[in-house]
Amino acid sequence: MRLSRYFLPVLKETPKEAEIISHQLMLRAGLIRQESAGIYAWLPLGLRILNKVNAVIREEQNRSGAVELLMPTIQSADLWRESGRYDAYGKEMLRIQDRHEREMLFGPTNEEMITAIFRTYAKSYRDLPLNLYHIQWKFRDEVRPRFGVMRSREFLMKDAYSFDLTKEAARHAYNKMFVAYLRTFARLGLKAIPMRADTGPIGGDLSHEFIILAETGESEVFCHKDYLAFATPPADVDFDDVNGLQSTVDRWTSLYAATSEMHDATAWEGLAADTRVSARGIEVGHIFYFGTKYSEPMKAAVQGPDGKPVTVHMGSYGIGPSRVVAAIIEASHDKDGIVWPVPVAPFEVALVNLKPGDADTDKVVADLERRLEAAGIEVLVDDRDERPGAKFATMDVIGIPYQLIVGPKGVKAGEVEIKARRDGARRTLPPDAAAAALIDDVMRERVPA
Ligand code: 5CA
């Protein structure tokens, strides 16, 4: 992609309305634009990042056995009357009337709709277990939308819903999502700690929030410091191994970890002082087991092995990809801008042409672009007619992991320069060797172990 033909509205100044660093940098780097309070347009660079986050989430959901579908954003109020949540949900629900004066709503979550889909088609215990998910926009009319896409009114959610015959089977479904979430957040470059959590309007008696520690987090959280060094379950984890998965979950829930709503001050005081981490946290995922809370009133039952109807046990599992983008920035930035980990970077290499119009430089840049793209690397070529300083500043703000810098002096000497955005480390190499080194580095970092 040539920057001269792209749409990248980078801002020089930090917008005053943005209070936290991720919001400031998302506006400065031209990722999002506010359209109304808590409602954002995703500009081209931002959309590429959001799509990368979704791709990682999707891969790990699919790996765990969940199946993707897509439900609409607009739902009928009648569906919510069946579960009894239409009135209970309160002012956070955006209620809409269509031209026939039918009551509709913009979905804040999809438990009711997925239960209705399930009961239409699933008739037998042989249809179970089942986990269906989608990645779709939600709307919650938050009283205080703030911090950009971190707490917005319209936001993207990956929500999965599991259906099982028994409570034990539902526990296994819960554990699958628990482990898939550990892998997902690790691949996104985040250290997420599962914490016992309150279930709020979703309901149920078993629930964990996946929290990343960050100064700008909205809630206060408490956890044992050993969690920070726990190893992520490997890519070849066997999701059908009931005991194996349970022991992974047991280990990840063996030490103290709680959000402020679930905090037990006495248990906390009992821990050795040097093992206690009390910090601010950002909730990037939330999983729930709620048994028959929806299947009972909505009559979602299947025929059991003995021919009798069994009301199914359900759970729901959410991740907020739009919030995750902001959370990654909170966890990965420096004074000059964003530092994207390769798996979510909007482009993997920024190829900076220091003198567009200089025939020799242009040729080396074009060759490098072709070579990298042929290897499947995503390249943004800075071919703008700008001072080198301005180009470097832009590339630093938008945070592409590697900069490949080509100027007339280097070209004469047969050299180009690689700068790693992460630590600023520089290497000077002949163009061919630089391309080979970058292809190596990017491929290695795409899917971390
Ligand atoms: N139906 C359940 C699970 S599928 C549910 O709605 N859970 S939730 O309310 O906890 O939301 C799931 C995830 O969506 C949260 O963990 C968070 O990452 C994201 N999320 C929730 N509210 C917002 C918001 N206002 N702005 C951005 N992301 C949000």
Coordinates of C-alpha atoms and ligand atoms in Angstrom, one line a residue:
M1 CA 0.0 0.0 0.0
R2 CA 1.3 3.5 -1.0
L3 CA 0.7 6.1 1.7
S4 CA 0.1 8.7 -1.0
R5 CA -2.9 6.8 -2.1
Y6 CA -4.1 5.8 1.3
F7 CA -6.3 7.6 3.8
L8 CA -4.4 8.1 7.0
P9 CA -5.5 11.3 8.8
V10 CA -2.7 11.6 11.4
L11 CA -3.2 14.5 13.9
K12 CA -0.2 16.6 15.1
E13 CA -1.8 17.7 18.3
T14 CA -3.2 15.5 21.1
P15 CA -7.0 16.1 21.2
K16 CA -8.0 17.7 24.5
E17 CA -11.1 15.6 25.0
A18 CA -9.1 12.4 25.3
E19 CA -8.1 11.5 28.9
I20 CA -6.2 8.2 28.6
I21 CA -3.3 7.4 26.4
S22 CA -5.0 4.8 24.2
H23 CA -7.8 7.2 23.3
Q24 CA -5.3 10.0 22.6
L25 CA -3.1 7.7 20.4
M26 CA -6.1 6.2 18.6
L27 CA -7.2 9.7 17.6
R28 CA -3.7 10.9 16.7
A29 CA -2.8 7.8 14.7
G30 CA -6.0 8.2 12.6
L31 CA -7.6 5.0 13.8
I32 CA -11.0 6.2 14.9
R33 CA -13.3 9.3 14.8
Q34 CA -16.1 10.1 17.2
E35 CA -19.5 10.4 15.4
S36 CA -21.6 10.9 18.6
A37 CA -21.0 10.4 22.3
G38 CA -19.7 6.8 22.6
I39 CA -20.1 6.0 18.9
Y40 CA -17.1 5.8 16.6
A41 CA -16.2 5.4 13.0
W42 CA -13.2 3.0 12.4
L43 CA -10.9 4.7 9.9
P44 CA -8.9 2.5 7.4
L45 CA -5.9 1.9 9.7
G46 CA -8.0 1.2 12.7
L47 CA -10.2 -1.2 10.8
R48 CA -7.2 -3.2 9.8
I49 CA -6.2 -3.6 13.4
L50 CA -9.8 -4.5 14.5
N51 CA -9.9 -7.2 11.7
K52 CA -6.6 -8.6 12.9
V53 CA -7.9 -8.8 16.5
N54 CA -11.0 -10.6 15.2
A55 CA -8.9 -13.0 13.2
V56 CA -7.0 -14.1 16.3
I57 CA -10.2 -14.4 18.3
R58 CA -11.8 -16.4 15.5
E59 CA -8.9 -18.8 15.1
E60 CA -8.9 -19.7 18.8
Q61 CA -12.7 -20.0 19.0
N62 CA -12.7 -22.3 16.0
R63 CA -9.8 -24.3 17.5
S64 CA -11.8 -24.9 20.6
G65 CA -14.7 -26.3 18.6
A66 CA -17.1 -23.2 18.6
V67 CA -19.0 -22.6 15.3
E68 CA -19.4 -19.1 13.8
L69 CA -22.7 -17.6 12.6
L70 CA -24.0 -14.1 12.4
M71 CA -27.1 -12.7 14.1
P72 CA -28.6 -9.3 13.4
T73 CA -28.1 -6.2 15.5
I74 CA -31.8 -5.4 15.6
Q75 CA -33.9 -7.7 17.8
S76 CA -37.6 -8.0 18.6
A77 CA -38.8 -7.0 22.0
D78 CA -41.1 -10.0 22.1
L79 CA -38.0 -12.3 22.3
W80 CA -36.9 -10.4 25.4
R81 CA -40.3 -10.6 27.0
E82 CA -40.0 -14.4 26.8
S83 CA -36.9 -14.4 29.0
G84 CA -38.3 -11.7 31.3
R85 CA -35.4 -9.4 30.6
Y86 CA -37.2 -6.7 28.5
D87 CA -38.2 -4.7 31.4
A88 CA -35.4 -5.7 33.7
Y89 CA -32.6 -4.5 31.3
G90 CA -33.5 -0.8 32.0
K91 CA -32.2 2.3 30.3
E92 CA -29.0 0.7 28.9
M93 CA -31.2 -0.9 26.2
L94 CA -31.8 1.2 23.1
R95 CA -35.5 0.7 22.3
I96 CA -36.7 1.3 18.8
Q97 CA -40.1 1.4 17.0
D98 CA -40.4 0.3 13.4
R99 CA -43.0 1.8 10.9
H100 CA -45.6 -0.7 12.1
E101 CA -45.1 0.5 15.6
R102 CA -43.5 -2.9 16.5
E103 CA -41.2 -2.7 19.4
M104 CA -37.6 -3.5 18.5
L105 CA -34.3 -3.0 20.1
F106 CA -30.6 -2.7 19.2
G107 CA -29.1 -5.8 20.8
P108 CA -26.9 -5.3 23.9
T109 CA -26.2 -9.1 23.9
N110 CA -27.8 -12.2 22.3
E111 CA -28.8 -14.8 24.9
E112 CA -32.4 -14.7 23.9
M113 CA -31.9 -14.8 20.1
I114 CA -29.4 -17.7 20.2
T115 CA -31.8 -19.6 22.5
A116 CA -34.6 -19.1 20.0
I117 CA -32.3 -20.3 17.1
F118 CA -31.2 -23.3 19.1
R119 CA -34.7 -24.4 20.1
T120 CA -35.9 -24.2 16.5
Y121 CA -33.4 -26.8 15.2
A122 CA -31.8 -28.8 18.0
K123 CA -34.1 -31.6 19.0
S124 CA -31.9 -34.4 20.4
Y125 CA -29.1 -34.9 22.9
R126 CA -27.2 -36.0 19.8
D127 CA -27.1 -32.3 18.7
L128 CA -25.0 -31.5 21.8
P129 CA -22.6 -30.2 22.8
L130 CA -22.9 -27.1 20.7
N131 CA -21.2 -23.7 21.0
L132 CA -22.3 -21.0 18.5
Y133 CA -20.6 -17.6 18.3
H134 CA -20.7 -14.4 16.3
I135 CA -18.7 -11.2 16.1
Q136 CA -21.3 -8.4 15.9
W137 CA -21.9 -4.7 17.0
K138 CA -23.7 -4.2 20.2
F139 CA -25.3 -1.1 21.7
R140 CA -25.6 -0.3 25.4
D141 CA -26.7 3.2 26.3
E142 CA -24.0 3.6 29.0
V143 CA -24.6 6.6 31.3
R144 CA -21.0 7.6 31.0
P145 CA -19.4 6.5 27.8
R146 CA -15.7 7.4 28.1
F147 CA -12.1 6.7 27.2
G148 CA -13.0 6.3 23.5
V149 CA -13.7 2.7 22.4
M150 CA -12.7 1.5 25.8
R151 CA -16.2 2.2 27.2
S152 CA -18.4 3.1 24.2
R153 CA -22.1 2.9 23.6
E154 CA -21.7 1.0 20.3
F155 CA -19.0 -1.6 20.5
L156 CA -17.9 -4.9 18.9
M157 CA -18.4 -8.1 20.8
K158 CA -17.5 -11.7 20.1
D159 CA -20.2 -13.6 22.0
A160 CA -20.3 -17.3 22.2
Y161 CA -23.2 -19.4 23.6
S162 CA -22.9 -23.0 24.7
F163 CA -25.6 -25.7 25.0
D164 CA -25.2 -28.9 27.0
L165 CA -27.3 -31.7 28.4
T166 CA -25.9 -31.6 31.9
K167 CA -24.3 -29.3 34.4
E168 CA -21.0 -31.3 34.1
A169 CA -21.0 -31.1 30.3
A170 CA -21.6 -27.3 30.6
R171 CA -18.7 -27.0 32.9
H172 CA -16.5 -28.6 30.2
A173 CA -17.9 -26.1 27.7
Y174 CA -17.0 -23.3 30.2
N175 CA -13.5 -24.7 30.6
K176 CA -13.0 -24.8 26.8
M177 CA -13.7 -21.1 26.5
F178 CA -11.6 -20.4 29.6
V179 CA -8.6 -22.0 27.9
A180 CA -9.4 -20.5 24.5
Y181 CA -9.4 -17.1 26.2
L182 CA -6.0 -17.6 27.8
R183 CA -4.6 -18.4 24.4
T184 CA -6.4 -15.6 22.6
F185 CA -5.2 -12.9 24.9
A186 CA -1.6 -14.2 24.9
R187 CA -1.6 -14.2 21.1
L188 CA -2.8 -10.6 21.2
G189 CA 0.2 -9.7 23.3
L190 CA -1.9 -9.3 26.5
K191 CA -1.3 -10.8 29.9
A192 CA -4.9 -11.4 31.0
I193 CA -5.7 -12.8 34.4
P194 CA -9.0 -14.7 35.0
M195 CA -10.7 -13.3 38.1
R196 CA -13.9 -14.4 39.9
A197 CA -16.5 -12.0 38.9
D198 CA -20.0 -10.7 39.5
T199 CA -22.6 -11.8 36.9
G200 CA -24.7 -8.6 36.7
P201 CA -27.6 -8.6 34.2
I202 CA -26.4 -11.8 32.4
G203 CA -27.0 -13.9 35.5
G204 CA -25.7 -17.3 36.7
D205 CA -23.4 -18.5 39.5
L206 CA -20.1 -19.1 37.9
S207 CA -18.2 -16.4 36.1
H208 CA -14.8 -15.1 35.4
E209 CA -13.6 -11.8 34.0
F210 CA -10.4 -11.7 32.0
I211 CA -8.5 -8.7 33.3
I212 CA -5.3 -7.0 32.1
L213 CA -3.5 -4.9 34.5
A214 CA -3.2 -1.2 33.5
E215 CA -3.0 2.0 35.4
T216 CA -5.9 3.4 33.4
G217 CA -8.1 0.4 34.1
E218 CA -11.7 1.2 35.3
S219 CA -11.8 -1.2 38.2
E220 CA -9.7 -2.1 41.1
V221 CA -8.5 -5.7 41.1
F222 CA -6.5 -7.9 43.4
C223 CA -4.4 -10.9 42.5
H224 CA -1.5 -13.1 43.4
K225 CA 1.7 -12.1 41.7
D226 CA 2.6 -15.6 40.4
Y227 CA -0.2 -15.3 37.9
L228 CA 1.9 -12.9 35.9
A229 CA 4.4 -15.7 35.2
F230 CA 2.0 -18.5 34.4
A231 CA 2.6 -20.2 31.0
T232 CA -0.1 -20.0 28.3
P233 CA -1.7 -23.4 27.3
P234 CA 0.0 -24.6 24.1
A235 CA -1.5 -24.5 20.6
D236 CA -2.1 -28.3 20.5
V237 CA -4.1 -28.3 23.8
D238 CA -6.7 -31.1 23.5
F239 CA -10.1 -29.5 24.0
D240 CA -11.8 -32.9 24.3
D241 CA -9.7 -33.9 27.3
V242 CA -12.2 -33.2 30.1
N243 CA -9.7 -33.8 33.0
G244 CA -6.8 -32.1 31.3
L245 CA -8.8 -29.0 30.7
Q246 CA -10.2 -29.0 34.2
S247 CA -6.7 -29.2 35.7
T248 CA -5.6 -26.3 33.5
V249 CA -8.5 -24.2 34.8
D250 CA -7.9 -25.4 38.4
R251 CA -4.3 -24.2 38.2
W252 CA -5.4 -20.8 36.8
T253 CA -7.9 -20.4 39.6
S254 CA -5.8 -21.8 42.4
L255 CA -4.4 -18.5 43.6
Y256 CA -6.2 -15.4 44.8
A257 CA -7.7 -13.2 42.0
A258 CA -10.8 -11.1 42.3
T259 CA -12.4 -7.9 41.0
S260 CA -13.5 -5.4 43.7
E261 CA -17.1 -6.6 43.7
M262 CA -15.9 -10.1 44.6
H263 CA -13.0 -9.0 46.8
D264 CA -12.6 -10.9 50.2
A265 CA -10.5 -8.6 52.4
T266 CA -9.9 -11.3 55.0
A267 CA -8.5 -13.8 52.5
W268 CA -6.4 -11.1 50.9
E269 CA -4.9 -10.0 54.2
G270 CA -3.9 -13.6 54.8
L271 CA -1.6 -13.6 51.8
A272 CA 2.1 -12.7 52.2
A273 CA 2.5 -9.0 51.5
D274 CA 5.1 -9.5 48.8
T275 CA 2.8 -11.8 46.8
R276 CA -0.1 -9.3 46.6
V277 CA -0.7 -7.3 43.5
S278 CA -3.4 -4.7 43.8
A279 CA -3.8 -2.7 40.7
R280 CA -6.2 -1.2 38.2
G281 CA -7.6 -3.6 35.6
I282 CA -9.3 -3.5 32.2
E283 CA -11.9 -6.2 31.6
V284 CA -11.3 -7.6 28.1
G285 CA -13.4 -10.8 28.4
H286 CA -16.2 -12.2 30.6
I287 CA -17.5 -15.7 30.7
F288 CA -20.6 -17.0 32.4
Y289 CA -22.3 -20.3 33.3
F290 CA -26.0 -19.7 34.0
G291 CA -27.6 -23.1 33.7
T292 CA -31.2 -22.9 32.6
K293 CA -31.8 -19.2 33.2
Y294 CA -32.8 -18.7 29.6
S295 CA -33.6 -22.2 28.4
E296 CA -36.2 -22.7 31.1
P297 CA -38.5 -19.8 30.4
M298 CA -37.8 -20.0 26.6
K299 CA -38.4 -23.8 26.6
A300 CA -35.2 -24.8 25.0
A301 CA -35.1 -28.6 25.5
V302 CA -33.9 -31.6 23.7
Q303 CA -34.9 -35.2 23.9
G304 CA -32.5 -37.0 26.3
P305 CA -31.1 -40.5 25.8
D306 CA -34.1 -42.0 27.7
G307 CA -36.6 -40.2 25.4
K308 CA -37.5 -37.6 28.1
P309 CA -37.1 -33.8 27.4
V310 CA -34.1 -32.2 29.0
T311 CA -33.8 -28.4 29.5
V312 CA -30.4 -27.5 28.2
H313 CA -27.6 -25.9 30.3
M314 CA -26.1 -22.8 28.9
G315 CA -23.2 -20.4 29.2
S316 CA -22.2 -17.3 27.4
Y317 CA -18.7 -16.0 26.7
G318 CA -17.8 -12.4 25.6
I319 CA -14.8 -10.6 24.3
G320 CA -14.8 -6.9 23.3
P321 CA -12.5 -6.7 20.2
S322 CA -13.0 -2.9 20.0
R323 CA -12.0 -2.5 23.7
V324 CA -9.1 -5.0 23.1
V325 CA -7.6 -2.6 20.5
A326 CA -7.5 0.1 23.1
A327 CA -6.2 -2.3 25.8
I328 CA -3.3 -3.4 23.6
I329 CA -2.3 0.3 23.2
E330 CA -2.5 0.8 27.0
A331 CA -0.1 -2.1 27.4
S332 CA 2.1 -1.3 24.4
H333 CA 3.2 2.2 23.7
D334 CA 6.0 4.7 24.4
K335 CA 6.5 8.4 24.4
D336 CA 6.5 8.5 20.6
G337 CA 3.3 6.5 19.9
I338 CA 1.9 3.0 19.6
V339 CA 4.0 -0.1 19.5
W340 CA 1.9 -2.9 17.8
P341 CA 2.8 -6.5 18.4
V342 CA 3.1 -8.1 14.9
P343 CA -0.1 -10.3 15.2
V344 CA -2.3 -7.2 15.3
A345 CA -0.2 -4.6 13.5
P346 CA -2.1 -2.8 10.7
F347 CA 0.9 -3.3 8.5
E348 CA 4.0 -5.3 9.4
V349 CA 6.7 -3.2 7.7
A350 CA 6.8 0.5 7.0
L351 CA 9.0 1.1 4.0
V352 CA 10.1 4.6 4.2
N353 CA 11.3 6.3 1.1
L354 CA 13.4 9.3 2.2
K355 CA 13.6 10.8 -1.3
P356 CA 10.7 10.0 -3.5
G357 CA 11.5 11.1 -7.1
D358 CA 15.1 10.1 -6.8
A359 CA 15.3 7.3 -9.5
D360 CA 17.8 5.0 -7.7
T361 CA 16.0 5.3 -4.3
D362 CA 12.6 4.7 -5.9
K363 CA 13.9 1.6 -7.6
V364 CA 15.3 0.1 -4.4
V365 CA 12.0 0.9 -2.6
A366 CA 9.9 -0.7 -5.4
D367 CA 12.1 -3.8 -5.4
L368 CA 11.8 -4.2 -1.7
E369 CA 8.1 -3.6 -1.7
R370 CA 7.7 -6.3 -4.4
R371 CA 10.0 -8.8 -2.6
L372 CA 8.3 -8.3 0.8
E373 CA 4.8 -8.5 -0.6
A374 CA 5.6 -11.6 -2.6
A375 CA 6.5 -13.2 0.8
G376 CA 3.1 -12.2 2.2
I377 CA 4.3 -9.3 4.3
E378 CA 2.0 -6.4 4.7
V379 CA 3.9 -3.3 3.7
L380 CA 3.0 0.4 3.9
V381 CA 5.2 2.5 1.7
D382 CA 5.8 6.1 2.8
D383 CA 6.2 7.7 -0.6
R384 CA 4.9 11.1 0.5
D385 CA 6.8 14.2 -0.4
E386 CA 7.6 15.1 3.3
R387 CA 10.7 15.8 5.4
P388 CA 12.3 12.6 6.8
G389 CA 11.6 13.9 10.3
A390 CA 7.9 14.1 9.6
K391 CA 7.9 10.6 8.1
F392 CA 9.7 9.1 11.1
A393 CA 7.3 10.8 13.5
T394 CA 4.2 9.4 11.6
M395 CA 5.6 5.9 11.5
D396 CA 6.4 6.1 15.2
V397 CA 2.9 7.3 16.1
I398 CA 1.1 4.6 14.1
G399 CA 3.4 2.0 15.5
I400 CA 4.2 -0.4 12.7
P401 CA 6.6 -3.0 14.2
Y402 CA 9.4 -2.6 11.6
Q403 CA 10.6 0.4 9.6
L404 CA 12.7 -0.2 6.5
I405 CA 14.4 3.0 5.7
V406 CA 15.8 3.7 2.2
G407 CA 17.6 7.0 1.3
P408 CA 19.8 8.1 -1.6
K409 CA 23.0 8.0 0.5
G410 CA 22.5 4.5 1.7
V411 CA 21.4 3.4 -1.8
K412 CA 24.8 4.6 -3.2
A413 CA 26.6 2.6 -0.5
G414 CA 24.4 -0.4 -1.2
E415 CA 22.7 -0.2 2.2
V416 CA 19.3 0.2 3.8
E417 CA 18.3 0.5 7.5
I418 CA 15.9 -1.6 9.6
K419 CA 14.5 0.0 12.7
A420 CA 12.6 -2.1 15.2
R421 CA 9.8 0.1 16.6
R422 CA 9.8 -1.9 19.9
D423 CA 13.3 -0.9 21.2
G424 CA 14.6 1.4 18.4
A425 CA 17.3 -1.2 17.6
R426 CA 18.8 -0.5 14.1
R427 CA 20.6 -2.7 11.6
T428 CA 22.2 -1.6 8.4
L429 CA 22.2 -4.2 5.6
P430 CA 22.3 -4.6 1.9
P431 CA 18.7 -4.5 0.5
D432 CA 18.4 -8.2 -0.1
A433 CA 19.7 -9.2 3.3
A434 CA 17.4 -6.7 4.9
A435 CA 14.3 -8.1 3.1
A436 CA 15.3 -11.6 4.2
A437 CA 15.9 -10.6 7.8
L438 CA 12.5 -8.8 7.9
I439 CA 10.6 -11.8 6.4
D440 CA 12.2 -14.0 9.1
D441 CA 11.4 -11.7 12.0
V442 CA 7.8 -11.0 10.9
M443 CA 7.0 -14.7 10.3
R444 CA 8.4 -15.7 13.6
E445 CA 6.4 -13.1 15.5
R446 CA 3.1 -13.6 13.7
V447 CA 2.0 -16.6 15.9
P448 CA 3.9 -16.5 19.1
A449 CA 4.1 -19.9 20.9
Ligands
5CA1 N1 -23.5 -12.0 26.9 C1 -22.4 -11.9 27.8 C2 -21.2 -12.7 27.3 S1 -21.3 -13.1 25.7 C3 -22.0 -10.4 27.9 O1 -22.7 -9.5 27.3 N2 -20.9 -10.1 28.6 S2 -20.4 -8.7 29.0 O2 -21.4 -7.8 29.3 O3 -19.4 -8.9 30.0 O4 -19.6 -8.1 27.8 C4 -18.6 -8.9 27.1 C5 -17.4 -8.1 26.8 O5 -17.8 -7.0 25.9 C6 -16.7 -7.4 28.0 O6 -15.8 -8.3 28.6 C7 -16.0 -6.2 27.3 O7 -14.7 -6.7 26.7 C8 -16.9 -5.9 26.2 N3 -17.7 -4.7 26.5 C9 -18.8 -4.6 27.3 N4 -19.3 -3.4 27.4 C10 -18.5 -2.6 26.7 C11 -18.5 -1.2 26.3 N5 -19.4 -0.4 26.8 N6 -17.5 -0.8 25.5 C12 -16.6 -1.6 25.0 N7 -16.6 -2.9 25.2 C13 -17.5 -3.4 26.1

